[in-house]
Short mmCIF file of C-alpha atoms and ligand atoms in Angstrom, two decimals:
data_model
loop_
_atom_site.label_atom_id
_atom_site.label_comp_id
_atom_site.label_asym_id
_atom_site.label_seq_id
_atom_site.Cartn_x
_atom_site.Cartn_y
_atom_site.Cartn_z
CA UNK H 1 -206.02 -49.76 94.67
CA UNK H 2 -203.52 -47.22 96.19
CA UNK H 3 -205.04 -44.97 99.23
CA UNK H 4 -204.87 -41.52 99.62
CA UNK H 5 -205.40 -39.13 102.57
CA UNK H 6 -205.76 -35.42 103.00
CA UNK H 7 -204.97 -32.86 105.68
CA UNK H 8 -206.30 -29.63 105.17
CA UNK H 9 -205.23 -26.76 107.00
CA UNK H 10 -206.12 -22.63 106.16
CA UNK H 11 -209.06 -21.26 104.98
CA UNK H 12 -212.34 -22.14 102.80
CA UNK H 13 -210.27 -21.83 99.39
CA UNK H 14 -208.09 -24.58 100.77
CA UNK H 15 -210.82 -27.00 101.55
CA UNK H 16 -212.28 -26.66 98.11
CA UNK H 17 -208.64 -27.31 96.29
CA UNK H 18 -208.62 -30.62 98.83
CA UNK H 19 -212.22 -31.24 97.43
CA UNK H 20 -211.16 -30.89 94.07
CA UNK H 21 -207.58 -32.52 93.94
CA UNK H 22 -209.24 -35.48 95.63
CA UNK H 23 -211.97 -36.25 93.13
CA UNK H 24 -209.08 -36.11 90.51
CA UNK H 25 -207.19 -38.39 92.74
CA UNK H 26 -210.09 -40.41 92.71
CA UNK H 27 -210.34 -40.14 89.03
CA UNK H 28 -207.06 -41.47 88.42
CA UNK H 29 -207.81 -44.97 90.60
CA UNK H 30 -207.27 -43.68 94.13
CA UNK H 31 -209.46 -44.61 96.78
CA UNK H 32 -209.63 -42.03 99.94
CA UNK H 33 -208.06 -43.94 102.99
CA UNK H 34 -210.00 -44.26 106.38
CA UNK H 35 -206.92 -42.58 108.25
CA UNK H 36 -203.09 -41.59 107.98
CA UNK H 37 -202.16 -45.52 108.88
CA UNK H 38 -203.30 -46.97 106.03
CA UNK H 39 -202.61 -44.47 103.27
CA UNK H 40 -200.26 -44.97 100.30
CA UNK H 41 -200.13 -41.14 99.95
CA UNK H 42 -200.12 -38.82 102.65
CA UNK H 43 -200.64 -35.12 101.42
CA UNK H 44 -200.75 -32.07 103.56
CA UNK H 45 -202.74 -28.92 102.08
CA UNK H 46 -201.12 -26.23 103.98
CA UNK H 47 -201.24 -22.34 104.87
CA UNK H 48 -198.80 -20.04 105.59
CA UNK H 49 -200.41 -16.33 106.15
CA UNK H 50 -198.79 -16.95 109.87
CA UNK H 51 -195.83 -18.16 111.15
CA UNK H 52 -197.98 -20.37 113.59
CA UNK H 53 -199.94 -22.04 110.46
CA UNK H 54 -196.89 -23.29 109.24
CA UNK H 55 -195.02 -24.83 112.17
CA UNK H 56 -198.00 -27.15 113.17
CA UNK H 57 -197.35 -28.59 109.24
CA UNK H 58 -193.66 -28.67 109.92
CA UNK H 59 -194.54 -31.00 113.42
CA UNK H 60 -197.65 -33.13 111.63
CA UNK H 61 -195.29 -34.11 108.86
CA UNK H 62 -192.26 -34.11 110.55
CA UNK H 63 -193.81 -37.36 112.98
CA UNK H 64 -194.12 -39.30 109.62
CA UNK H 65 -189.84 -39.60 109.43
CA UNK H 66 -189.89 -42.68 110.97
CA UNK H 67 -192.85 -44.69 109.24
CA UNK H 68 -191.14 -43.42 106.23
CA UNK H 69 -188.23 -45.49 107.12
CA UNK H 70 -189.59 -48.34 106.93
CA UNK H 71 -192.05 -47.54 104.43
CA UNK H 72 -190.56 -45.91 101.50
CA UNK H 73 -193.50 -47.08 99.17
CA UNK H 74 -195.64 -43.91 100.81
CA UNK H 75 -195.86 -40.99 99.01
CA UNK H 76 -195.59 -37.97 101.32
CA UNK H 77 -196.82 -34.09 99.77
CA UNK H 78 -196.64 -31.08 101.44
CA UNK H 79 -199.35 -29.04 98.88
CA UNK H 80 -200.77 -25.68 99.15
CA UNK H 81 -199.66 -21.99 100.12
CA UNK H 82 -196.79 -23.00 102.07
CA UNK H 83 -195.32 -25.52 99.18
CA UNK H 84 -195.49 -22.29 97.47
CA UNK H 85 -193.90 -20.09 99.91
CA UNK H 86 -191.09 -22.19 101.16
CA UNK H 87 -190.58 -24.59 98.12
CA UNK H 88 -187.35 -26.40 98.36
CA UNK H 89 -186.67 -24.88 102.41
CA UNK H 90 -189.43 -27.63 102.96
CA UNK H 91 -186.75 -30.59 101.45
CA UNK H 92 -184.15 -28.96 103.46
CA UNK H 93 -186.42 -29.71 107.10
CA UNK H 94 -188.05 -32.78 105.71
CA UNK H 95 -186.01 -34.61 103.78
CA UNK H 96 -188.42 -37.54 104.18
CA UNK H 97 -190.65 -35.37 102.08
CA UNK H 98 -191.38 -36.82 98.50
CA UNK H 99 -193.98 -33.78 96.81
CA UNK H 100 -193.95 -30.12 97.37
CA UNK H 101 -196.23 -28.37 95.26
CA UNK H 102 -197.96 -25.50 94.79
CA UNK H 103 -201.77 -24.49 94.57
CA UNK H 104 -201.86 -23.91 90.88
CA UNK H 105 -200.37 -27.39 90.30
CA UNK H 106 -203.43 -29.74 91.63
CA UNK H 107 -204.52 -30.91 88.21
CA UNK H 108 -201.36 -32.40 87.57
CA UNK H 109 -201.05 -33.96 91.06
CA UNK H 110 -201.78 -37.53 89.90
CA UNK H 111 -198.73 -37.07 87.46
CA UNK H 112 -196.53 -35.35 90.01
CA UNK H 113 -197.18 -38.08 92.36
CA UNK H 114 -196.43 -41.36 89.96
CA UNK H 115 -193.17 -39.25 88.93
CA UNK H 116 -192.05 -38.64 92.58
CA UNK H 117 -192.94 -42.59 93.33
CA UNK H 118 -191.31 -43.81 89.86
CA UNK H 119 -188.16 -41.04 90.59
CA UNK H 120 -187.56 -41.61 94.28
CA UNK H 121 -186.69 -38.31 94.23
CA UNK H 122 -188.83 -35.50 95.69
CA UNK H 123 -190.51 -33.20 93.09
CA UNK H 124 -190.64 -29.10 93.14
CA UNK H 125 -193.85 -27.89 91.93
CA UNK H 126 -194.88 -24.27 91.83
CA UNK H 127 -195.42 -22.87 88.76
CA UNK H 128 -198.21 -20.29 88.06
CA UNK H 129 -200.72 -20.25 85.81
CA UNK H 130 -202.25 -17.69 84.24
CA UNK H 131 -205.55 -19.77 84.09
CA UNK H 132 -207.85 -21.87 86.29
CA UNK H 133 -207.97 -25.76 85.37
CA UNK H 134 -211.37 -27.36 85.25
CA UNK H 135 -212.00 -30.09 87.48
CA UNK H 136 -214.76 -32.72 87.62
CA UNK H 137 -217.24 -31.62 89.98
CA UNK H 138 -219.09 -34.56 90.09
CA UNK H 139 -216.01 -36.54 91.06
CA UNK H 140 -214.64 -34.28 93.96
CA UNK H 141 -215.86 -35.09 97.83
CA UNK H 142 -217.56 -32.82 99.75
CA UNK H 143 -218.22 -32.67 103.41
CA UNK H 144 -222.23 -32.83 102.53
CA UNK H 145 -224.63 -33.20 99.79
CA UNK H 146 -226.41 -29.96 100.58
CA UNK H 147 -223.50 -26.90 100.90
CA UNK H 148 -220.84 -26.54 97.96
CA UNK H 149 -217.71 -24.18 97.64
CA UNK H 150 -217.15 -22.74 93.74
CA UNK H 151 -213.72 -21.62 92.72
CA UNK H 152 -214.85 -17.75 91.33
CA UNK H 153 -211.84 -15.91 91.05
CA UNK H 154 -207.85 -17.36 92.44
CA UNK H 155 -205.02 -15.21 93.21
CA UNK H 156 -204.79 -11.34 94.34
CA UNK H 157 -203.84 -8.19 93.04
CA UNK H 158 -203.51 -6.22 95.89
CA UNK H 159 -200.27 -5.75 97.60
CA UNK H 160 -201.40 -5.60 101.68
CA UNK H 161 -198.04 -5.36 103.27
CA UNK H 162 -198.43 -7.76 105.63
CA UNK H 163 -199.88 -10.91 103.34
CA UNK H 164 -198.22 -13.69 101.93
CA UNK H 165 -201.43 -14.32 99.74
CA UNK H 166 -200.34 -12.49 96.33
CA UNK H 167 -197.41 -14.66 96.40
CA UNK H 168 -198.90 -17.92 97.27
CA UNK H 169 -201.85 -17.56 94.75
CA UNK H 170 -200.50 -15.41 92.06
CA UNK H 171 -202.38 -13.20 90.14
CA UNK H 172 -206.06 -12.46 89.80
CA UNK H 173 -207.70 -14.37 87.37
CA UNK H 174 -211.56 -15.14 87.23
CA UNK H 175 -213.38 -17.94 86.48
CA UNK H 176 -215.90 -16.63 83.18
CA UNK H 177 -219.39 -16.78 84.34
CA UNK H 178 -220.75 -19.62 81.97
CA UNK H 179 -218.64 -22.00 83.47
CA UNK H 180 -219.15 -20.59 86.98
CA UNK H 181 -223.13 -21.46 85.98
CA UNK H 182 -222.55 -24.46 84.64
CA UNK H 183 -221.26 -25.96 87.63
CA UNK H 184 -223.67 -24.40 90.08
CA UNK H 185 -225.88 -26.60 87.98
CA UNK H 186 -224.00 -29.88 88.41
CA UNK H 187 -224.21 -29.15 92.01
CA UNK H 188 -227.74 -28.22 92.42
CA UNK H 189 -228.11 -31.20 90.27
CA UNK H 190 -226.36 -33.03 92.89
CA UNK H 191 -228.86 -31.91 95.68
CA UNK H 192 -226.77 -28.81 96.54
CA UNK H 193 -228.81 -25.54 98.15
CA UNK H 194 -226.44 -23.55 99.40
CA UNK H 195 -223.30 -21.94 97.26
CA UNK H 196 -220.60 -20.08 98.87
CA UNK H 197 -218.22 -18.21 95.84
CA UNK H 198 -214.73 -18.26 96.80
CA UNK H 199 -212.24 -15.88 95.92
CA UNK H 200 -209.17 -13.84 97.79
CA UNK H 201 -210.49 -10.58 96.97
CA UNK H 202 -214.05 -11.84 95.66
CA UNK H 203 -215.05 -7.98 95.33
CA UNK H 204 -212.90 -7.21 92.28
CA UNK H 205 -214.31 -10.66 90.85
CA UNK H 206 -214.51 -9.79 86.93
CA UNK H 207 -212.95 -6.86 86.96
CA UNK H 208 -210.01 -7.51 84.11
CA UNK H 209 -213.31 -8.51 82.09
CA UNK H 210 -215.31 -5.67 82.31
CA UNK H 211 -217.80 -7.28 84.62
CA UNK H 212 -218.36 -7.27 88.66
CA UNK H 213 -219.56 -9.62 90.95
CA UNK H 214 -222.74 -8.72 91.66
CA UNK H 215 -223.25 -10.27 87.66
CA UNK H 216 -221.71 -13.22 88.62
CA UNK H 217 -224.33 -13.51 92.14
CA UNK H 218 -227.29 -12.76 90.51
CA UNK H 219 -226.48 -15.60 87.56
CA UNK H 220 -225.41 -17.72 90.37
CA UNK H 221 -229.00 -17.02 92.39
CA UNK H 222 -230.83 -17.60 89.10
CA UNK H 223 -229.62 -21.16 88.93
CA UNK H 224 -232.70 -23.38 90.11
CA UNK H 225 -232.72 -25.22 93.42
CA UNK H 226 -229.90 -22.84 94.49
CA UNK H 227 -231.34 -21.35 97.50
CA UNK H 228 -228.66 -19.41 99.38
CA UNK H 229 -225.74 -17.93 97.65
CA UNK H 230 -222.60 -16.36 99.23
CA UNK H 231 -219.28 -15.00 98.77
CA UNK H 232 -216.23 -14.75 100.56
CA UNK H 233 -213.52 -12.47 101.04
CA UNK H 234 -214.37 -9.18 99.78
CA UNK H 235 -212.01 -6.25 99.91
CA UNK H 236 -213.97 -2.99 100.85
CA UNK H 237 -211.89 -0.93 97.91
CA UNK H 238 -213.70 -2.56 95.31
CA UNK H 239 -217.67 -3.28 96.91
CA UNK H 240 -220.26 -1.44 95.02
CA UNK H 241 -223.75 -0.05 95.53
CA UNK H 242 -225.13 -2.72 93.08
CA UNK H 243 -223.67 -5.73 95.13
CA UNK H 244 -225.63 -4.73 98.36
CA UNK H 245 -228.92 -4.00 95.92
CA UNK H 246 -228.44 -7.68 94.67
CA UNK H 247 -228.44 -8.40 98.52
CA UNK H 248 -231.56 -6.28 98.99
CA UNK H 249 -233.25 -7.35 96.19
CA UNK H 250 -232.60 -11.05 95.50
CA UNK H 251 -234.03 -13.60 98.37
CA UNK H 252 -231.54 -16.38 98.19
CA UNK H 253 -228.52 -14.09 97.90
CA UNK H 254 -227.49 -13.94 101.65
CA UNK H 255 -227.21 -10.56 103.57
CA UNK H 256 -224.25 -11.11 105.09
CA UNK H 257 -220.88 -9.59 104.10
CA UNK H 258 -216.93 -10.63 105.10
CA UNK H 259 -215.12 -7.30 104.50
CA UNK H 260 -211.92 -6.78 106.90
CA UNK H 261 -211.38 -3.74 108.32
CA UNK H 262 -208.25 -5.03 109.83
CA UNK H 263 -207.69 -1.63 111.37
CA UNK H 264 -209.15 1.94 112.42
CA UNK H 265 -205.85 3.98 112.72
CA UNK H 266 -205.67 6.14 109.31
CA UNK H 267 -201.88 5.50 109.81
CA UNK H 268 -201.52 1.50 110.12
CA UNK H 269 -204.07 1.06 107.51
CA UNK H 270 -201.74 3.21 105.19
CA UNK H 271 -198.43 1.23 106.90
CA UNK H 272 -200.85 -1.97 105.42
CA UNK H 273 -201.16 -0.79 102.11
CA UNK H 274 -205.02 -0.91 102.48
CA UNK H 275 -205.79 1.42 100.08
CA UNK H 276 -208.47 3.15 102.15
CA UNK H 277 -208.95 5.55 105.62
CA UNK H 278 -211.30 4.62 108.27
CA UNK H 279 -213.73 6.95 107.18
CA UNK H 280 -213.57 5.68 103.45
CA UNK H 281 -214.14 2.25 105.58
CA UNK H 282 -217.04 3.85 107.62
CA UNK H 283 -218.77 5.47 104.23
CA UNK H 284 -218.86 1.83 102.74
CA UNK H 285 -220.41 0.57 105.83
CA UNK H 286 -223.20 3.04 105.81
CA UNK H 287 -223.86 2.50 101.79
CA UNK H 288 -224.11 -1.34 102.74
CA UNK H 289 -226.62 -0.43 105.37
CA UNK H 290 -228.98 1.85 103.58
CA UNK H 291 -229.12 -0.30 100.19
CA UNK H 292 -229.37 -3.45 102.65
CA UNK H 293 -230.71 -2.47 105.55
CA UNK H 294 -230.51 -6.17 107.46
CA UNK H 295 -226.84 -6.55 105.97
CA UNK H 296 -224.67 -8.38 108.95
CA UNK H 297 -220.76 -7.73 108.63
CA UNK H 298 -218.17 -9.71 109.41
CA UNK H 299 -214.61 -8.07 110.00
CA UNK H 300 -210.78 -9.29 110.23
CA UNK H 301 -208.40 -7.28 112.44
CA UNK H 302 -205.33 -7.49 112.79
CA UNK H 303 -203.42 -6.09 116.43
CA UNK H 304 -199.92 -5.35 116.90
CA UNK H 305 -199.29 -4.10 113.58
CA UNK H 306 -195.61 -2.86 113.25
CA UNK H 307 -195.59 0.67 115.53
CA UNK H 308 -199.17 0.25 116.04
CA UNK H 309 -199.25 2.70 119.65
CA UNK H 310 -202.15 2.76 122.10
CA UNK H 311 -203.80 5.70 120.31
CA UNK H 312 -203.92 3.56 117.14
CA UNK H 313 -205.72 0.39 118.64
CA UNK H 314 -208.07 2.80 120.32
CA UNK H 315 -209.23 3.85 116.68
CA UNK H 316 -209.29 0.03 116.36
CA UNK H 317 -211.68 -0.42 119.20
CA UNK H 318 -213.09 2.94 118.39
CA UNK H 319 -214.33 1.47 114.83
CA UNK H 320 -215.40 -2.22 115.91
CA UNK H 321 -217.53 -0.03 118.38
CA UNK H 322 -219.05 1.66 115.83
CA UNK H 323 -219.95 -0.69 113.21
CA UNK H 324 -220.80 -3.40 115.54
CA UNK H 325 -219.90 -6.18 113.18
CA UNK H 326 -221.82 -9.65 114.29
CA UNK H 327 -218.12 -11.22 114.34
CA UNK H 328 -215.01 -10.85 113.74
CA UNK H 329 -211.66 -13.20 113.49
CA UNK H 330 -208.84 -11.62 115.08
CA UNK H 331 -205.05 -12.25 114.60
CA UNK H 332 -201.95 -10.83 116.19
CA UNK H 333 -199.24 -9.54 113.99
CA UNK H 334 -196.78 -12.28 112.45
CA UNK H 335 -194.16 -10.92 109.82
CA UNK H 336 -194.17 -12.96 106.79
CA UNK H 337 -190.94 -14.09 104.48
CA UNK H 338 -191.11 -12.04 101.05
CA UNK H 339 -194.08 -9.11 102.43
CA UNK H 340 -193.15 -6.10 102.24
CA UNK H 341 -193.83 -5.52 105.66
CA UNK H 342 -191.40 -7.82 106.77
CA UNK H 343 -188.95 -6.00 104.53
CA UNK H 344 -189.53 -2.64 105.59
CA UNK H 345 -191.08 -2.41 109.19
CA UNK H 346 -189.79 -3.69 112.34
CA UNK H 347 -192.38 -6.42 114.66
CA UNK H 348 -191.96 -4.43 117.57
CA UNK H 349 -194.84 -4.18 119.42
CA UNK H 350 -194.45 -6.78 122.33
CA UNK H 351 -195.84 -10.47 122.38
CA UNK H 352 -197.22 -9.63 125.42
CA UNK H 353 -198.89 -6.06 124.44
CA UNK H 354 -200.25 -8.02 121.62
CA UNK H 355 -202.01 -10.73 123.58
CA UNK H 356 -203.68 -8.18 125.74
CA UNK H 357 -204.86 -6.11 122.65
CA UNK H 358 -205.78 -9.48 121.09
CA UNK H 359 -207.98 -10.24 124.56
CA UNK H 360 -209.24 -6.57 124.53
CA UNK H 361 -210.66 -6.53 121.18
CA UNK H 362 -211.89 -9.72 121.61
CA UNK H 363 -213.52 -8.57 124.88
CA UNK H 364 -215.11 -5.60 122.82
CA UNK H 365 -216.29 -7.86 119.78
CA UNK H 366 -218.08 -10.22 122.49
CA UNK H 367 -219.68 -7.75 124.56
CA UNK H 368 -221.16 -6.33 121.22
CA UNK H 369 -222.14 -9.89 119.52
CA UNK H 370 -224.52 -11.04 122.73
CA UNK H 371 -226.16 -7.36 122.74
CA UNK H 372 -226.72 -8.01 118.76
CA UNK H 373 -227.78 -11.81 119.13
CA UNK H 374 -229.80 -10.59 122.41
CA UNK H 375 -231.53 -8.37 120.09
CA UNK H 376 -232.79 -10.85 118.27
CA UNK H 377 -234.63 -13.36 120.85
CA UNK H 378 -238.06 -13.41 119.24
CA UNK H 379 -237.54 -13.33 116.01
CA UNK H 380 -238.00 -16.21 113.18
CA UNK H 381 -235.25 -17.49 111.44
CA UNK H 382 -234.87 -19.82 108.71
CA UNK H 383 -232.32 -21.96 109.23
CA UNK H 384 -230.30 -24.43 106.93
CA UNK H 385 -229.11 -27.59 109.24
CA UNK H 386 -225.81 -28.67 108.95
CA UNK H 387 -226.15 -31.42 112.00
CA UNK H 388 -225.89 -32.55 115.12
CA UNK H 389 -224.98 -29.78 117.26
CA UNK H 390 -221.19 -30.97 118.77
CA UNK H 391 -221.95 -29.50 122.62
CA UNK H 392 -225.09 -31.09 123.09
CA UNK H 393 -225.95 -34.21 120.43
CA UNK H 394 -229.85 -34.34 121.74
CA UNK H 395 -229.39 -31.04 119.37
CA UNK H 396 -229.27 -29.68 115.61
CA UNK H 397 -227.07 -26.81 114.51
CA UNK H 398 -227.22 -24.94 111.30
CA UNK H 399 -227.42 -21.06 110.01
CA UNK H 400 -229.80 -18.81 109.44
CA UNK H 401 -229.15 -16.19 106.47
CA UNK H 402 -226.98 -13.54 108.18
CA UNK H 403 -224.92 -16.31 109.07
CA UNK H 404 -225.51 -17.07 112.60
CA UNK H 405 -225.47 -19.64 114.17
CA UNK H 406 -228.77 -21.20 115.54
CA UNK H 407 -229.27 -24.52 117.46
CA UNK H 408 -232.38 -25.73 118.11
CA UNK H 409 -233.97 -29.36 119.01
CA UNK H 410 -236.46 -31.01 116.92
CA UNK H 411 -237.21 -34.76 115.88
CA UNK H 412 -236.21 -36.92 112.66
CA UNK H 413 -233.09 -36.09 110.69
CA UNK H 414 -233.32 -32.93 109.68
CA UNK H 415 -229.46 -32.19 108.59
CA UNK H 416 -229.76 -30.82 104.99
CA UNK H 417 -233.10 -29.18 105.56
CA UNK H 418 -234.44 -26.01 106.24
CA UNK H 419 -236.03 -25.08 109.51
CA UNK H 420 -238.22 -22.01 110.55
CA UNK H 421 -237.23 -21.36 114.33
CA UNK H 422 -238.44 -18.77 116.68
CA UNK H 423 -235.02 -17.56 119.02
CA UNK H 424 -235.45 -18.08 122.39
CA UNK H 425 -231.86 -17.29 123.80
CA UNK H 426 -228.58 -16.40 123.14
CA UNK H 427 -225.35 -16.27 123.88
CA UNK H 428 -222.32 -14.34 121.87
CA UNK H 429 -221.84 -17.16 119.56
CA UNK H 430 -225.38 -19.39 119.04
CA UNK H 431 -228.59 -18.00 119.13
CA UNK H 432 -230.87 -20.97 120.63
CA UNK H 433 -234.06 -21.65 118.99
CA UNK H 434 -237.15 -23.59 118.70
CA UNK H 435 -238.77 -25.06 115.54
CA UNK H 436 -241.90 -23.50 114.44
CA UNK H 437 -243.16 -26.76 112.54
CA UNK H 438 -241.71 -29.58 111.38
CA UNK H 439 -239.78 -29.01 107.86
CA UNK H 440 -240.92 -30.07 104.65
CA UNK H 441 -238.46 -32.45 103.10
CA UNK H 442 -236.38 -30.28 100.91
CA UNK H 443 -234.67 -30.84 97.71
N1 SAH U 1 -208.15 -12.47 101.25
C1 SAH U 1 -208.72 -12.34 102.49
C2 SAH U 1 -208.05 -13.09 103.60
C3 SAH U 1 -206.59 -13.05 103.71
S1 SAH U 1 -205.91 -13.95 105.03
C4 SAH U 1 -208.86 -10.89 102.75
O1 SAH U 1 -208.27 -10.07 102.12
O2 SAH U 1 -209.61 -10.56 103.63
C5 SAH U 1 -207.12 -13.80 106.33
C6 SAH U 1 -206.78 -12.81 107.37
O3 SAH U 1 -205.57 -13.14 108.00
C7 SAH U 1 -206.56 -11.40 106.88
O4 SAH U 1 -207.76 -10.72 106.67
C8 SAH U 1 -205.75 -10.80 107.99
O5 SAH U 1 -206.58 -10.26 108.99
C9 SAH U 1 -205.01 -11.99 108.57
N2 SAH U 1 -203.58 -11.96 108.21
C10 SAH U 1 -203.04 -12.02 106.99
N3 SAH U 1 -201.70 -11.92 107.06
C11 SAH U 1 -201.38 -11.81 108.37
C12 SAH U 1 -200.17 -11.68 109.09
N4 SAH U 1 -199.00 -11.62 108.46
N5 SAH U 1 -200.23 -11.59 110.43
C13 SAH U 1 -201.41 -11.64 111.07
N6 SAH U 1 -202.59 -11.74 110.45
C14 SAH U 1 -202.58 -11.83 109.11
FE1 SF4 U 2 -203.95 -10.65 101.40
FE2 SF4 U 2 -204.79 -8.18 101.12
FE3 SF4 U 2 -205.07 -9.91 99.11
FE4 SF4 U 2 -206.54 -10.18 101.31
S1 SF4 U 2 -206.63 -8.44 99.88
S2 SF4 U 2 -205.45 -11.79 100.22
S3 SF4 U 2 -205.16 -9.49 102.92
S4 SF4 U 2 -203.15 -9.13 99.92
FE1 F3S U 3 -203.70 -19.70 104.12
FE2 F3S U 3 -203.33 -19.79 101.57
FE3 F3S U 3 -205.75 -19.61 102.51
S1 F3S U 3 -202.05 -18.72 103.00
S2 F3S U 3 -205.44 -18.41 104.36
S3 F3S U 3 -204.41 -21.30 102.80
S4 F3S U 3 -204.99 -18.68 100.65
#
């Protein structure tokens, strides 16, 4: 039985295409290898929305030249956004490479792969499609039995100047809600509590279809044995009034929301082809707040922005001050092949001006997540346990509903479970708590 094994690198959306190309793998005969040594197929799922993402892939799969060699039975892909991106520049740097192919080509990757092993010659895969194949959910891998990622929505519409994401996942299309349904009930079948919806721009979910995803939520939190539902990315241009209602008013659809702001400066945010000011930003905020009142945001932000000046990334410091989002990822400015930003601005503001705004904002964002986790020694939180905590293994780690982190100690195996826990401490990362009673045994 030939072997396969998977690198994943990027965000959520690439974990679940691993997920799924594997069980099709799988499917097809494979068997998932125990390591890179004693795999007949070696695929890399890969990202490319910076420069950085990209060069670690170019080094991982660069090392495998020599094994190659003297191995030319194994089947090396390079899969994902950067297949996409660079297609046959990828040959050109590793011409030990035998697969490039894009996202929209996983259900043919057990094809793809027998044709590059019958060929010997490496295969160029990146079509689009203009739909989204089904794939076995029974059949694909997950990390455990209790969380589950669902494909709502690929691709993205928008045109943010700085984002290679439009042109790695092609256009929006949605997944229709029946079949969205229908495998939230495979899963929960499957012993699965927790659903996170995954789209690019998850906000304008349904949109071409005359529907919005605050339908596709509440059929998702109606789905029995489902017990926390989320979504991720949403775009603040298309979040409505009824989505943070469903938050409000449904108990197992999570208050917590992943909107980027990516900037306060009216001026950058226009340079980004955002599509909205700060105070359009702001308003959205405060509509979230009052329909949702214990809504926790989550922000992207992006520093160094082409001409972005020190009065600019004061707005940006100005706004993260304001909204006091309980985190936020930050990244500094990389110019991306085929954006338009790379086309039309200039990367000029310093590496090194960058790095200190980077450790600024950063600064900012930490001071104001241990005030907000502070805040919240004393209260109970339910939290769902996703396992031994890393730091300290005498521990359990797992989230509560805004998302936070809470680790706790407590006796028996309690990964998969939920746990009431009363907060004792906290730092800007993990709130520390301490079981109120010992779980029932959950689904
Ligand atoms: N679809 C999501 C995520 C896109 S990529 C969304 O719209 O929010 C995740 C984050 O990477 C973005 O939110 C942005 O903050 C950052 N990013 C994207 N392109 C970048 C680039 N060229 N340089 C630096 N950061 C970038
Ligand atoms: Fe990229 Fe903008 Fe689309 Fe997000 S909304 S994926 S940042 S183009
Ligand atoms: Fe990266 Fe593609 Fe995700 S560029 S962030 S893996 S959609």
């Amino acid at each position: 039985m030939k072997k396969f094994w998977v690198e994943t690198f990027g965000c959520q959306m690439n974990k679940l295409d691993s997920e799924q190309f594997s069980g099709e793998l799988m499917l097809h005969g494979y068997s998932q290898a125990t390591g890179q040594d004693d795999a007949d197929v070696i695929l890399f799922n890969t990202c490319s929305v910076r420069e950085h993402a990209e060069q670690r892939v170019y080094s991982r799969a660069g090392i495998l030249k020599r094994r190659k060699a003297t191995d030319p039975g194994l089947v090396i892909g390079i899969l994902g956004c950067m297949a996409q991106q660079e297609r046959e520049k990828i040959l050109d740097r590793l011409p030990h490479v035998d697969l490039v192919a894009g996202p929209d080509q996983y259900k043919n990757l057990p094809a793809l792969i027998d044709e590059a092993r019958e060929s010997g010659e490496a295969i160029l895969a990146t079509r689009h499609t203009a739909f989204i194949p089904k794939f076995d959910r029974l059949a694909a891998p997950r990390e455990n039995p209790w969380q589950a990622y669902i494909l709502a929505m690929k691709g993205c519409d928008e045109m943010c100047s700085y984002c290679v994401v439009p042109r790695t996942r092609g256009r929006e299309v949605s997944k229709p809600i029946p079949e969205i349904v229908e495998e939230a009930h495979v899963l929960a079948g499957q012993g699965v509590v927790e659903i996170t919806l995954l789209g690019q721009n998850i906000t304008a979910y349904g949109e071409k279809e005359g529907k919005e995803l605050a339908d596709l939520v509440e059929a998702v939190a109606a789905v029995p044995g489902i017990r926390r539902v989320r979504f991720v990315t949403s775009h603040p241009h298309h979040a409505t009034r009824r989505l943070f209602r469903t938050m409000r008013d449904l108990p197992n659809v999570m208050p917590q929301i992943h909107m980027p702001a990516q900037s306060g400066s009216d001026r950058i945010l226009a340079l980004m082809k955002r599509t909205y000011t700060n105070a359009e930003y702001l308003d959205i905020i405060a509509m979230a707040r009052e329909e949702c009142p214990e809504i926790e945001l989550a922000s992207d932000f992006i520093v160094g922005f082409p001409t972005e000046t020190e009065d600019d990334f004061q707005a940006t410091l100005k706004l993260a001050e304001q909204v006091r989002f309980g985190y936020a990822f930050i990244f500094q400015y990389s110019p991306r092949p085929g954006t338009t930003g790379m086309r039309d601005l200039v990367d000029d503001v310093p590496a090194e001006v960058k790095l200190r705004r980077n450790h600024e904002l950063l600064a900012l964002q930490e001071r104001i997540q241990l005030e907000k986790n502070v805040a919240r020694v004393g209260a109970t939180v339910e939290v769902l346990v996703e396992g031994r905590s890393e730091r300290n293994k005498a521990k359990w780690t797992g989230r509560g509903p805004d998302n936070r982190i809470v680790v706790f100690e407590g006796d028996g195996e309690l990964a998969g479970k939920f746990v009431e826990t009363k907060i004792a401490r906290a730092t800007a990362l993990t709130l520390y708590g301490d079981p109120l009673r010992q779980p029932a045994a959950v689904g």
